[in-house]
């Protein structure tokens, strides 16, 4: 049996289909990312809550990371809700036209720090997103040193 630490979901999967596919591939455990939050706060909430049903179907086999866009309204609250109520283990972020050092993200980083959970942040070129290399630079994340819980 194997582990897979970075599995993307699109939002159409069912718990039974996921577990069946894992068994066929001899996958014991996965680190799963909720579907792309897009650029819409309502869709982000729907994705995070819907994906939690997959996480809750097999918490011993599916380790969930809540993919959020921190620039969307309510993202800090949703991060906390995902961790404390929905069974997520950590947060996934892809800088899509935002920089970690943007001052308007300070409340988000403070909330994430207080949760003290793993945070995966994409760095480098991101295929499928225009102009991604300008936003996914590791040096831009130095500001997060101030937030010890992240």
Coordinates of C-alpha atoms in Angstrom, one line a residue:
X1 CA 0.0 0.0 0.0
X2 CA 1.1 3.5 -0.8
X3 CA 0.4 7.1 0.3
X4 CA -0.2 10.0 -2.1
X5 CA 0.3 13.4 -0.5
X6 CA -1.2 15.7 -3.1
X7 CA -4.5 14.8 -4.8
X8 CA -6.7 17.4 -6.4
X9 CA -10.4 17.0 -6.6
X10 CA -12.8 18.6 -9.0
X11 CA -16.0 18.4 -6.9
X12 CA -17.9 15.6 -8.8
X13 CA -16.4 12.7 -6.9
X14 CA -18.4 10.5 -4.4
X15 CA -17.0 9.0 -1.3
X16 CA -17.5 5.4 -2.6
X17 CA -15.8 6.2 -5.9
X18 CA -12.8 7.8 -4.2
X19 CA -12.3 4.8 -1.9
X20 CA -12.8 2.3 -4.7
X21 CA -10.2 4.1 -6.8
X22 CA -7.8 4.2 -3.9
X23 CA -8.2 0.5 -3.3
X24 CA -7.6 -0.4 -7.0
X25 CA -4.4 1.7 -7.0
X26 CA -3.2 0.2 -3.7
X27 CA -3.4 3.7 -2.1
X28 CA -3.7 3.5 1.7
X29 CA -3.9 7.2 2.5
X30 CA -4.2 10.5 0.5
X31 CA -3.6 14.2 1.2
X32 CA -6.6 15.6 -0.6
X33 CA -7.3 19.2 -1.7
X34 CA -10.8 20.5 -1.9
X35 CA -11.9 21.8 -5.3
X36 CA -10.6 25.1 -6.7
X37 CA -12.3 28.0 -4.9
X38 CA -12.3 30.0 -8.2
X39 CA -12.8 33.7 -7.6
X40 CA -16.2 33.4 -5.9
X41 CA -16.8 33.4 -2.2
X42 CA -20.1 31.5 -2.5
X43 CA -18.5 28.8 -4.7
X44 CA -15.6 28.5 -2.2
X45 CA -18.0 27.8 0.6
X46 CA -20.0 25.3 -1.4
X47 CA -16.8 23.4 -2.4
X48 CA -15.4 23.3 1.1
X49 CA -18.6 22.1 2.7
X50 CA -19.4 19.5 0.0
X51 CA -15.9 18.1 0.0
X52 CA -16.1 17.6 3.8
X53 CA -18.5 14.7 3.1
X54 CA -15.7 12.9 1.4
X55 CA -13.3 13.6 4.2
X56 CA -15.8 12.4 6.8
X57 CA -16.4 9.2 4.9
X58 CA -12.9 7.9 5.6
X59 CA -11.0 10.1 8.1
X60 CA -8.4 7.4 8.6
X61 CA -7.6 7.4 4.8
X62 CA -8.3 10.9 3.5
X63 CA -6.4 13.9 5.0
X64 CA -8.1 17.0 3.8
X65 CA -6.6 20.4 3.0
X66 CA -9.1 23.2 2.4
X67 CA -8.1 25.1 -0.7
X68 CA -9.0 28.7 -0.1
X69 CA -8.6 32.1 -1.8
X70 CA -7.7 34.4 1.1
X71 CA -8.8 37.5 -0.9
X72 CA -12.5 36.4 -0.9
X73 CA -14.9 37.6 1.7
X74 CA -15.2 35.3 4.7
X75 CA -12.1 33.2 4.0
X76 CA -10.7 33.5 7.5
X77 CA -14.0 32.4 9.0
X78 CA -14.2 29.5 6.5
X79 CA -10.7 28.4 7.3
X80 CA -11.6 28.1 11.0
X81 CA -14.9 26.4 10.2
X82 CA -13.2 23.9 7.9
X83 CA -10.6 23.0 10.6
X84 CA -12.9 23.0 13.7
X85 CA -16.2 21.7 12.3
X86 CA -15.6 20.0 8.9
X87 CA -12.7 17.6 9.5
X88 CA -10.0 19.3 7.5
X89 CA -6.4 19.0 8.7
X90 CA -4.9 22.0 7.0
X91 CA -5.1 24.8 4.4
X92 CA -4.0 24.9 0.7
X93 CA -3.3 28.3 -1.0
X94 CA -2.4 29.2 -4.5
X95 CA -1.4 32.8 -5.0
X96 CA -3.6 33.7 -8.0
X97 CA -3.2 37.5 -8.4
X98 CA -2.5 38.2 -4.8
X99 CA 0.7 38.5 -2.8
X100 CA 1.2 37.2 0.8
X101 CA 2.5 40.5 1.9
X102 CA -0.7 42.4 0.9
X103 CA -1.8 44.3 4.0
X104 CA -5.5 43.3 3.5
X105 CA -4.5 39.7 4.1
X106 CA -3.1 40.3 7.7
X107 CA -6.4 39.2 9.4
X108 CA -6.4 36.0 7.3
X109 CA -2.8 35.2 8.4
X110 CA -3.5 36.0 12.0
X111 CA -6.5 33.6 12.0
X112 CA -4.5 30.9 10.3
X113 CA -1.7 31.3 12.8
X114 CA -4.2 30.9 15.7
X115 CA -5.4 27.6 14.2
X116 CA -1.9 26.1 14.2
X117 CA -2.5 23.8 11.3
X118 CA -0.3 23.0 8.3
X119 CA -0.6 25.3 5.4
X120 CA 0.5 24.3 1.9
X121 CA 1.3 27.3 -0.4
X122 CA 2.0 26.7 -4.1
X123 CA 5.3 28.2 -5.4
X124 CA 6.8 28.4 -8.8
X125 CA 5.1 28.3 -12.2
X126 CA 1.5 27.3 -12.1
X127 CA 0.2 25.8 -15.3
X128 CA -3.3 26.8 -16.2
X129 CA -3.2 30.2 -14.5
X130 CA -2.1 33.2 -16.4
X131 CA 0.7 35.3 -15.0
X132 CA 1.3 32.9 -12.1
X133 CA 5.0 33.2 -11.7
X134 CA 4.7 36.8 -10.6
X135 CA 2.6 35.7 -7.6
X136 CA 4.0 32.3 -6.7
X137 CA 7.5 33.4 -5.6
X138 CA 8.8 32.0 -2.4
X139 CA 10.4 35.3 -1.4
X140 CA 6.9 36.8 -1.2
X141 CA 6.2 34.5 1.7
X142 CA 8.9 35.8 4.0
X143 CA 6.2 38.0 5.7
X144 CA 4.7 34.8 7.1
X145 CA 7.6 34.4 9.5
X146 CA 5.7 36.8 11.8
X147 CA 2.9 34.2 12.1
X148 CA 4.3 31.2 14.0
X149 CA 1.3 29.0 13.7
X150 CA 1.5 28.8 9.9

